[in-house]
């Protein structure tokens, strides 16, 4: 049973949450109630001082330092204002005007006085649903849900979702959720769980229903215990609704010291994920009404390594998943609610769902590579689907191409049967990261690991002699080989050893491959 939730105050007086030195946007329309100021710098090469100019003067001390770091870690074409929630319930933003539209519910008492009333619905705030992955077995579950789980070590998700109008009914106290989640290395039995995405609030059906951004954090025992929090953002100028193509990206940012991000927004009408593939760093992709929500990592987010696609992961035993669920205020029951069901079939359309890593070499200040690095083969990053209480009441239909959760139709009906979707699967598949040659293969470098040292002698004219200088190098370089059909064919690691001291130039002593050279393994002389 859920505990009664307390409300954390964000600003004692809304007038104290001002950012008067910030100028209104000079182009575009970013909403009416509280404009998205940092969006002015989308797609531009910027400096540190320019970032600082978009942090309100009232944001000082550690909050200001962290705000600068989080903003620098955003992809150049998705820069925007943010709201951050830490483990202690402290909430701040580079643009404090946004805080008047934030509500936080928590499972532990707060000594802070309550904030003024905000028109936000929290009915059906649910306990965490449990987890299934290759990292840990699932625990017992509550609430009906569908979860598509990534392979171990995949820590970032990206995708689009459309919840058709007139496809949802919620009994009093229930809400719908479409979201992504990160589970820490403690796994299903003791791991942290942080989720972010969209909360669907039923107000009679159709266009009266509302959808709002949210994040939820649980730093121990898979989100249980007394220390979980949920933050909702409900800006009247940034509202979402049924029938819209909405975007969700959620994961661990190595560029922001492993803080966990959620970015939600609306696709402009000119962009259709059913006809074009959309990359996180696509220059043409400027979402509408979007916001960034940040939370700190738990203690079980760590132990970096390499994921199954060969990319650097900040947490080799963490996992990301996409999920659709109904939050029921008294645990799972047949109360008549249904979410995304029309004509007896599931109609919530998840599109272009990929799992991977938020690029570690992201250099947001110069508009660098902040995209999600992922295999073009979903079978590499997809570990399986979990439904609760069963695959009849919580039903998902995947495309017939064998590409896993890349595109699905979901539906949940806790009082009846949900059948498979009759809709077509037609969205474009992700392109391979390289162009296959005449033999049908291509190889791309994905990441490097480890650090080794060698020495060279540098002549110093002042002492008329040489002195040794230490030089570092990366000994292990990972390469991914792809087939012409877009599938990942294999990973190869090149291991280089240099003479630690030969008095000259750090000469290479040996180069070996594990399992073997790509050109040998795949019979293609053009490969490394």
Coordinates of C-alpha atoms in Angstrom, one line a residue:
X1 CA 0.0 0.0 0.0
X2 CA 1.3 3.5 -0.8
X3 CA 2.1 5.9 1.9
X4 CA 0.4 9.3 1.9
X5 CA 2.8 11.5 0.0
X6 CA 4.1 14.8 1.3
X7 CA 4.7 17.8 -0.9
X8 CA 8.1 19.5 -1.0
X9 CA 8.2 23.3 -1.3
X10 CA 10.1 24.7 -4.2
X11 CA 9.7 28.4 -3.7
X12 CA 8.2 30.0 -0.6
X13 CA 7.0 32.8 -2.8
X14 CA 6.8 32.6 -6.6
X15 CA 8.0 36.1 -6.9
X16 CA 11.3 35.0 -5.5
X17 CA 11.8 32.6 -8.4
X18 CA 12.7 35.2 -11.0
X19 CA 15.2 35.4 -13.7
X20 CA 14.7 39.0 -14.8
X21 CA 18.2 39.4 -16.4
X22 CA 17.3 36.8 -19.0
X23 CA 16.0 38.2 -22.3
X24 CA 13.0 36.7 -24.1
X25 CA 13.8 34.5 -27.1
X26 CA 14.3 36.5 -30.3
X27 CA 13.1 33.8 -32.7
X28 CA 10.6 30.9 -32.6
X29 CA 7.9 30.2 -30.1
X30 CA 8.8 28.1 -27.1
X31 CA 5.6 28.4 -25.0
X32 CA 3.6 31.1 -23.3
X33 CA 4.0 30.7 -19.6
X34 CA 7.7 30.4 -19.1
X35 CA 9.8 30.6 -22.3
X36 CA 12.7 28.1 -22.9
X37 CA 15.6 30.6 -22.8
X38 CA 18.6 28.3 -23.4
X39 CA 16.9 27.1 -26.6
X40 CA 18.1 30.3 -28.2
X41 CA 21.6 28.7 -28.5
X42 CA 20.5 25.5 -30.2
X43 CA 22.8 24.4 -33.0
X44 CA 25.4 27.0 -32.3
X45 CA 29.1 26.8 -31.2
X46 CA 29.1 28.4 -27.8
X47 CA 31.6 29.4 -25.1
X48 CA 31.5 28.8 -21.3
X49 CA 30.6 32.5 -20.7
X50 CA 27.6 32.1 -23.0
X51 CA 26.3 29.2 -21.0
X52 CA 26.7 31.2 -17.8
X53 CA 24.6 34.0 -19.2
X54 CA 21.6 31.6 -19.4
X55 CA 21.9 30.8 -15.7
X56 CA 19.8 33.2 -13.5
X57 CA 21.8 35.4 -11.1
X58 CA 19.8 33.9 -8.2
X59 CA 21.4 30.5 -8.9
X60 CA 24.6 30.5 -6.9
X61 CA 27.2 28.3 -5.3
X62 CA 27.2 24.5 -6.1
X63 CA 23.9 24.8 -7.9
X64 CA 25.4 27.2 -10.4
X65 CA 28.5 25.1 -11.0
X66 CA 26.3 22.0 -11.5
X67 CA 23.9 24.0 -13.8
X68 CA 26.8 24.9 -16.0
X69 CA 27.9 21.3 -16.2
X70 CA 24.5 19.9 -17.1
X71 CA 23.9 22.6 -19.8
X72 CA 27.3 21.9 -21.4
X73 CA 26.4 18.2 -21.6
X74 CA 23.3 18.8 -23.7
X75 CA 23.4 18.0 -27.5
X76 CA 23.9 21.2 -29.4
X77 CA 20.6 20.8 -31.2
X78 CA 18.6 20.0 -28.1
X79 CA 19.8 22.7 -25.7
X80 CA 17.1 24.0 -23.4
X81 CA 16.3 25.0 -19.8
X82 CA 16.3 22.3 -17.2
X83 CA 15.0 21.3 -13.8
X84 CA 17.1 19.2 -11.4
X85 CA 16.0 17.2 -8.4
X86 CA 18.6 15.8 -6.0
X87 CA 18.4 12.9 -3.4
X88 CA 17.3 15.3 -0.6
X89 CA 14.4 16.8 -2.5
X90 CA 16.2 20.0 -3.4
X91 CA 15.0 21.4 -6.8
X92 CA 16.7 24.1 -8.9
X93 CA 16.8 25.3 -12.4
X94 CA 18.9 27.6 -14.6
X95 CA 15.6 29.4 -15.2
X96 CA 13.8 29.6 -11.8
X97 CA 10.6 30.8 -13.5
X98 CA 10.0 27.1 -14.4
X99 CA 9.8 26.1 -10.7
X100 CA 6.3 27.5 -10.3
X101 CA 5.1 24.6 -12.6
X102 CA 6.9 21.8 -10.6
X103 CA 5.4 19.6 -7.9
X104 CA 7.4 17.0 -6.0
X105 CA 5.9 14.1 -4.1
X106 CA 8.1 12.1 -1.7
X107 CA 7.9 9.0 0.4
X108 CA 9.7 10.6 3.3
X109 CA 8.6 13.6 5.4
X110 CA 9.9 17.0 4.5
X111 CA 10.6 19.8 6.9
X112 CA 10.1 22.4 4.1
X113 CA 6.8 24.3 4.2
X114 CA 4.3 23.4 1.4
X115 CA 4.5 25.3 -1.9
X116 CA 1.4 27.1 -3.4
X117 CA -1.1 24.9 -5.1
X118 CA -0.2 23.7 -8.6
X119 CA -2.8 22.2 -11.0
X120 CA -1.1 18.8 -11.3
X121 CA -2.6 15.3 -10.9
X122 CA -0.8 12.7 -8.9
X123 CA -3.5 10.0 -8.8
X124 CA -2.1 6.5 -9.1
X125 CA 1.4 7.3 -8.0
X126 CA 2.7 3.7 -8.2
X127 CA 5.4 1.7 -6.5
X128 CA 8.2 0.7 -8.8
X129 CA 7.2 -2.3 -10.9
X130 CA 10.2 -4.5 -10.6
X131 CA 12.7 -5.3 -13.3
X132 CA 13.8 -8.0 -15.7
X133 CA 17.2 -8.0 -17.3
X134 CA 20.3 -10.0 -17.9
X135 CA 21.8 -8.3 -14.8
X136 CA 19.4 -9.6 -12.2
X137 CA 16.1 -11.6 -11.9
X138 CA 12.8 -9.7 -11.5
X139 CA 11.2 -9.3 -8.1
X140 CA 7.5 -9.5 -7.4
X141 CA 5.5 -6.9 -9.2
X142 CA 2.5 -4.6 -8.7
X143 CA 0.6 -2.8 -11.4
X144 CA 0.0 -3.8 -15.0
X145 CA 2.9 -3.0 -17.3
X146 CA 4.8 -3.8 -20.5
X147 CA 8.6 -3.5 -20.4
X148 CA 11.2 -3.8 -23.2
X149 CA 14.5 -4.4 -21.6
X150 CA 18.0 -3.6 -23.0
X151 CA 21.1 -5.8 -22.8
X152 CA 23.3 -5.4 -19.8
X153 CA 25.4 -2.3 -19.9
X154 CA 23.1 -0.3 -22.2
X155 CA 22.3 2.8 -20.2
X156 CA 20.5 5.2 -22.5
X157 CA 17.2 5.1 -24.4
X158 CA 15.6 7.1 -27.2
X159 CA 12.3 6.9 -28.9
X160 CA 8.9 8.4 -29.8
X161 CA 5.5 7.5 -28.6
X162 CA 1.9 8.4 -29.7
X163 CA -1.1 7.7 -27.5
X164 CA -4.2 8.0 -29.6
X165 CA -7.2 10.0 -28.4
X166 CA -10.2 8.1 -27.1
X167 CA -8.2 5.0 -26.3
X168 CA -8.0 5.4 -22.5
X169 CA -10.2 5.2 -19.5
X170 CA -8.9 5.5 -15.9
X171 CA -10.8 4.5 -12.8
X172 CA -10.5 7.1 -10.0
X173 CA -7.0 7.3 -8.7
X174 CA -5.4 5.6 -11.7
X175 CA -2.9 7.1 -14.3
X176 CA -1.1 5.9 -17.4
X177 CA 2.6 6.1 -17.9
X178 CA 4.9 5.8 -21.0
X179 CA 8.5 6.1 -19.9
X180 CA 12.1 4.8 -19.8
X181 CA 14.0 3.7 -16.7
X182 CA 17.5 3.0 -15.5
X183 CA 18.2 0.2 -12.9
X184 CA 21.5 0.3 -11.1
X185 CA 24.0 -2.5 -10.7
X186 CA 22.3 -3.7 -7.5
X187 CA 19.7 -5.2 -9.9
X188 CA 16.2 -6.2 -9.1
X189 CA 16.8 -7.2 -5.5
X190 CA 18.6 -4.1 -4.2
X191 CA 19.3 -1.7 -7.1
X192 CA 18.4 1.9 -7.6
X193 CA 15.7 2.7 -10.2
X194 CA 15.2 6.0 -11.8
X195 CA 12.6 6.6 -14.5
X196 CA 11.5 9.5 -16.6
X197 CA 8.9 10.2 -19.3
X198 CA 5.2 10.9 -19.6
X199 CA 2.3 10.7 -17.2
X200 CA -1.1 10.4 -18.8
X201 CA -3.9 12.0 -16.8
X202 CA -7.5 11.0 -17.6
X203 CA -10.1 13.8 -17.6
X204 CA -13.0 12.2 -19.4
X205 CA -11.2 11.1 -22.6
X206 CA -10.2 12.7 -25.8
X207 CA -8.7 16.2 -25.9
X208 CA -9.5 16.9 -22.3
X209 CA -6.9 14.4 -21.2
X210 CA -3.4 15.8 -20.4
X211 CA 0.1 14.4 -20.6
X212 CA 2.9 15.9 -18.4
X213 CA 6.7 15.3 -18.0
X214 CA 7.9 13.5 -14.9
X215 CA 10.9 11.8 -13.3
X216 CA 10.8 9.3 -10.4
X217 CA 13.8 8.3 -8.3
X218 CA 14.4 5.4 -5.9
X219 CA 17.9 5.1 -4.6
X220 CA 17.6 1.7 -2.8
X221 CA 15.9 -1.6 -3.0
X222 CA 14.6 -1.1 -6.6
X223 CA 12.9 2.1 -5.7
X224 CA 11.3 0.9 -2.5
X225 CA 11.9 2.0 1.1
X226 CA 11.2 5.4 2.4
X227 CA 13.3 7.5 0.0
X228 CA 11.5 7.7 -3.3
X229 CA 10.4 10.9 -5.0
X230 CA 8.4 11.9 -8.0
X231 CA 8.7 15.3 -9.8
X232 CA 6.1 16.4 -12.3
X233 CA 6.4 19.4 -14.6
X234 CA 3.1 21.0 -15.8
X235 CA 3.9 24.3 -17.6
X236 CA 0.6 25.5 -19.3
X237 CA 2.7 26.8 -22.2
X238 CA 4.3 23.3 -22.7
X239 CA 1.3 21.0 -22.5
X240 CA 1.1 17.6 -24.3
X241 CA -1.9 15.7 -25.4
X242 CA -3.2 12.6 -27.0
X243 CA -2.6 11.9 -30.7
X244 CA 0.8 13.8 -30.6
X245 CA 4.1 12.3 -31.6
X246 CA 6.1 12.8 -28.4
X247 CA 9.8 12.1 -27.8
X248 CA 11.5 10.6 -24.7
X249 CA 15.2 10.2 -24.1
X250 CA 16.5 9.0 -20.8
X251 CA 19.8 7.7 -19.5
X252 CA 23.2 8.3 -17.8
X253 CA 25.3 11.2 -19.1
X254 CA 29.0 10.5 -18.8
X255 CA 29.5 14.1 -19.9
X256 CA 27.7 15.3 -16.8
X257 CA 29.5 13.1 -14.2
X258 CA 26.9 10.3 -14.6
X259 CA 23.9 12.4 -13.7
X260 CA 20.7 10.9 -15.2
X261 CA 18.7 12.9 -17.7
X262 CA 15.2 12.9 -19.1
X263 CA 14.3 15.0 -22.0
X264 CA 10.7 15.0 -23.3
X265 CA 9.1 17.1 -26.0
X266 CA 6.8 17.1 -29.0
X267 CA 7.8 16.4 -32.6
X268 CA 6.9 19.2 -35.0
X269 CA 4.3 18.3 -37.6
X270 CA 6.9 18.4 -40.3
X271 CA 8.8 15.4 -38.8
X272 CA 7.3 12.0 -39.0
X273 CA 9.1 9.0 -37.4
X274 CA 7.2 6.7 -39.7
X275 CA 8.9 8.2 -42.8
X276 CA 12.4 9.3 -41.6
X277 CA 15.0 8.1 -39.2
X278 CA 15.7 10.7 -36.4
X279 CA 19.0 10.8 -34.7
X280 CA 19.5 12.5 -31.3
X281 CA 22.0 14.9 -32.9
X282 CA 20.0 15.5 -36.1
X283 CA 20.4 19.1 -37.1
X284 CA 16.8 19.2 -38.4
X285 CA 15.3 17.9 -35.2
X286 CA 14.1 20.8 -33.1
X287 CA 11.4 19.5 -30.8
X288 CA 8.6 21.7 -29.5
X289 CA 7.7 22.4 -25.9
X290 CA 10.6 20.3 -24.5
X291 CA 12.2 20.3 -21.1
X292 CA 15.3 18.6 -19.5
X293 CA 14.9 16.9 -16.1
X294 CA 18.0 15.8 -14.2
X295 CA 18.6 13.6 -11.2
X296 CA 21.9 12.4 -9.6
X297 CA 23.1 8.8 -9.9
X298 CA 22.8 6.3 -7.1
X299 CA 25.8 4.7 -5.5
X300 CA 25.3 1.6 -7.6
X301 CA 25.8 3.5 -10.9
X302 CA 29.5 2.9 -11.7
X303 CA 32.0 0.3 -12.9
X304 CA 32.4 1.4 -16.5
X305 CA 33.2 -1.0 -19.3
X306 CA 32.1 -1.9 -22.8
X307 CA 28.6 -2.8 -23.9
X308 CA 27.6 -5.5 -26.4
X309 CA 27.9 -3.0 -29.3
X310 CA 31.5 -2.1 -28.4
X311 CA 30.7 1.4 -26.9
X312 CA 32.0 2.7 -23.6
X313 CA 29.3 2.3 -20.9
X314 CA 29.4 4.2 -17.5
X315 CA 27.9 1.1 -15.8
X316 CA 28.5 -2.4 -17.1
X317 CA 25.8 -3.9 -14.8
X318 CA 23.2 -1.2 -15.3
X319 CA 20.3 -1.5 -17.7
X320 CA 17.8 0.7 -19.5
X321 CA 14.2 -0.2 -20.6
X322 CA 11.2 1.4 -22.1
X323 CA 7.8 0.8 -20.4
X324 CA 4.1 1.3 -20.7
X325 CA 2.0 1.0 -17.5
X326 CA -1.1 1.8 -15.5
X327 CA -0.6 3.1 -12.0
X328 CA -3.3 1.8 -9.8
X329 CA -3.8 3.6 -6.4
X330 CA -4.3 0.3 -4.5
X331 CA -2.1 -2.1 -6.4
X332 CA -3.1 -4.3 -9.3
X333 CA -6.8 -4.9 -9.5
X334 CA -9.5 -5.3 -12.2
X335 CA -11.0 -1.8 -11.7
X336 CA -12.0 -1.3 -15.4
X337 CA -9.1 0.9 -16.4
X338 CA -7.5 0.6 -19.9
X339 CA -4.7 2.5 -21.5
X340 CA -4.1 2.7 -25.2
X341 CA -6.9 0.2 -26.3
X342 CA -9.3 0.8 -29.2
X343 CA -11.5 -1.7 -30.9
X344 CA -10.0 -4.5 -28.8
X345 CA -6.4 -3.9 -29.9
X346 CA -3.4 -2.0 -28.4
X347 CA -2.8 1.3 -30.1
X348 CA 0.0 3.1 -28.2
X349 CA 2.7 3.3 -30.8
X350 CA 6.3 3.3 -29.7
X351 CA 8.6 4.3 -32.6
X352 CA 12.3 4.2 -33.3
X353 CA 13.2 2.9 -29.9
X354 CA 17.0 2.4 -29.5
X355 CA 19.2 1.6 -26.5
X356 CA 22.8 2.5 -26.3
X357 CA 25.2 5.0 -24.6
X358 CA 25.3 8.8 -24.3
X359 CA 28.6 9.6 -26.0
X360 CA 31.4 9.9 -23.4
X361 CA 33.3 12.4 -25.6
X362 CA 30.4 14.8 -25.7
X363 CA 31.6 18.4 -25.9
X364 CA 28.4 20.4 -25.7
X365 CA 30.1 23.8 -25.4
X366 CA 31.4 23.4 -29.0
X367 CA 28.4 21.5 -30.4
X368 CA 30.2 18.2 -30.3
X369 CA 29.1 14.6 -30.4
X370 CA 26.4 14.3 -27.7
X371 CA 24.3 11.7 -29.6
X372 CA 23.4 8.2 -28.3
X373 CA 25.9 5.7 -29.6
X374 CA 24.0 2.5 -30.5
X375 CA 24.3 -0.5 -32.8
X376 CA 22.1 -0.3 -35.9
X377 CA 21.1 -3.9 -35.1
X378 CA 18.4 -3.9 -32.4
X379 CA 19.0 -7.6 -31.7
X380 CA 22.3 -6.5 -30.2
X381 CA 20.8 -4.2 -27.6
X382 CA 17.4 -5.9 -27.0
X383 CA 17.3 -8.5 -24.1
X384 CA 13.5 -9.3 -24.0
X385 CA 10.0 -8.2 -23.0
X386 CA 8.4 -8.5 -19.7
X387 CA 4.6 -8.2 -19.2
X388 CA 2.6 -8.1 -16.0
X389 CA 0.2 -9.6 -15.0
X390 CA 0.4 -11.5 -18.3
X391 CA 0.8 -10.9 -22.0
X392 CA -3.0 -10.9 -22.6
X393 CA -4.0 -8.0 -20.3
X394 CA -0.7 -6.2 -21.0
X395 CA -0.1 -6.8 -24.7
X396 CA 2.6 -5.7 -27.0
X397 CA 2.9 -6.3 -30.7
X398 CA 6.3 -6.0 -32.3
X399 CA 7.1 -5.7 -36.0
X400 CA 7.5 -8.9 -38.1
X401 CA 11.1 -7.9 -39.1
X402 CA 12.7 -9.4 -36.0
X403 CA 13.9 -6.0 -34.9
X404 CA 12.6 -6.3 -31.3
X405 CA 11.1 -3.2 -29.7
X406 CA 12.2 -0.8 -32.4
X407 CA 8.5 -0.2 -33.2
X408 CA 5.7 -1.7 -31.1
X409 CA 2.0 -1.2 -30.4
X410 CA 1.1 -1.5 -26.7
X411 CA -2.2 -1.7 -24.9
X412 CA -3.2 -2.5 -21.3
X413 CA -6.7 -3.5 -20.2
X414 CA -7.0 -4.7 -16.6
X415 CA -10.6 -5.8 -17.1
X416 CA -10.5 -7.5 -20.5
X417 CA -8.5 -8.9 -23.3
X418 CA -6.1 -6.9 -25.5
X419 CA -5.5 -8.4 -28.9
X420 CA -2.6 -7.8 -31.2
X421 CA -2.6 -4.6 -33.2
X422 CA -3.8 -4.6 -36.8
X423 CA -1.8 -1.5 -37.7
X424 CA 1.2 -1.6 -40.1
X425 CA 4.8 -1.3 -39.2
X426 CA 6.5 1.0 -41.6
X427 CA 9.1 3.3 -39.9
X428 CA 12.6 3.4 -41.4
X429 CA 15.3 1.3 -39.7
X430 CA 18.4 2.9 -38.4
X431 CA 21.2 3.2 -41.0
X432 CA 24.5 1.3 -40.4
X433 CA 27.3 3.5 -39.1
X434 CA 29.5 2.7 -42.2
X435 CA 29.1 1.8 -45.8
X436 CA 29.7 -1.9 -46.7
X437 CA 32.2 -2.7 -49.4
X438 CA 31.9 -5.2 -52.3
X439 CA 32.4 -8.1 -49.9
X440 CA 29.4 -6.9 -47.9
X441 CA 31.2 -5.7 -44.8
X442 CA 32.5 -2.5 -43.2
X443 CA 34.2 -1.8 -39.9
X444 CA 34.0 1.2 -37.6
X445 CA 36.0 2.1 -34.5
X446 CA 33.7 2.3 -31.5
X447 CA 35.8 2.9 -28.3
X448 CA 39.2 2.6 -26.6
X449 CA 40.0 1.3 -23.2
X450 CA 42.8 1.2 -20.6
X451 CA 45.9 3.4 -20.3
X452 CA 49.5 2.4 -20.7
X453 CA 52.8 4.3 -20.7
X454 CA 56.1 4.4 -22.5
X455 CA 59.1 6.8 -22.4
X456 CA 61.0 8.7 -25.0
X457 CA 64.2 10.6 -24.5
X458 CA 64.0 14.4 -25.3
X459 CA 67.2 16.4 -25.6
X460 CA 67.5 19.3 -23.2
X461 CA 70.0 21.9 -24.4
X462 CA 70.4 23.5 -21.0
X463 CA 71.8 20.3 -19.5
X464 CA 73.3 19.0 -22.8
X465 CA 71.7 15.7 -22.2
X466 CA 68.4 13.9 -22.8
X467 CA 65.7 13.4 -20.2
X468 CA 62.9 10.8 -20.3
X469 CA 59.3 12.0 -21.0
X470 CA 56.4 9.7 -20.2
X471 CA 53.8 9.3 -22.9
X472 CA 50.4 7.7 -22.4
X473 CA 48.5 5.6 -24.9
X474 CA 45.3 3.5 -25.1
X475 CA 46.3 -0.2 -25.5
X476 CA 42.8 -1.6 -26.4
X477 CA 40.8 -0.3 -29.3
X478 CA 37.4 -1.8 -30.1
X479 CA 36.1 -2.2 -33.7
X480 CA 32.6 -3.2 -34.8
X481 CA 32.1 -4.9 -38.1
X482 CA 28.7 -4.6 -39.8
X483 CA 27.1 -6.7 -42.7
X484 CA 25.3 -5.1 -45.6
X485 CA 22.0 -6.1 -44.1
X486 CA 22.7 -3.7 -41.2
X487 CA 23.3 -6.3 -38.6
X488 CA 26.3 -6.2 -36.3
X489 CA 28.6 -9.1 -37.5
X490 CA 31.1 -9.0 -34.6
X491 CA 33.4 -7.1 -32.3
X492 CA 37.2 -7.2 -32.4
X493 CA 39.7 -5.7 -30.0
X494 CA 43.1 -4.6 -31.2
X495 CA 45.7 -4.8 -28.4
X496 CA 48.9 -2.7 -28.8
X497 CA 52.0 -3.1 -26.6
X498 CA 54.8 -0.5 -26.8
X499 CA 58.3 -0.7 -25.5
X500 CA 58.1 1.0 -22.1
X501 CA 61.6 2.4 -22.6
X502 CA 63.8 2.0 -25.7
X503 CA 65.5 5.4 -25.4
X504 CA 63.8 6.5 -28.6
X505 CA 60.1 6.7 -29.8
X506 CA 57.9 4.3 -27.8
X507 CA 58.3 1.7 -30.5
X508 CA 55.4 -0.8 -31.0
X509 CA 56.4 -4.2 -29.8
X510 CA 53.3 -6.2 -30.7
X511 CA 49.8 -5.8 -32.1
X512 CA 47.3 -8.6 -31.5
X513 CA 43.5 -9.1 -32.1
X514 CA 40.8 -10.7 -30.1
X515 CA 39.2 -12.9 -31.3
X516 CA 41.1 -12.2 -34.6
X517 CA 41.6 -9.6 -37.2
X518 CA 38.3 -8.6 -38.9
X519 CA 39.8 -9.2 -42.4
X520 CA 40.6 -12.8 -41.4
X521 CA 37.4 -13.4 -39.4
X522 CA 35.1 -12.2 -42.2
X523 CA 37.3 -12.9 -45.3
X524 CA 37.3 -9.3 -46.4
X525 CA 40.8 -7.9 -47.2
X526 CA 39.5 -4.3 -47.0
X527 CA 38.9 -4.6 -43.2
X528 CA 41.5 -3.9 -40.5

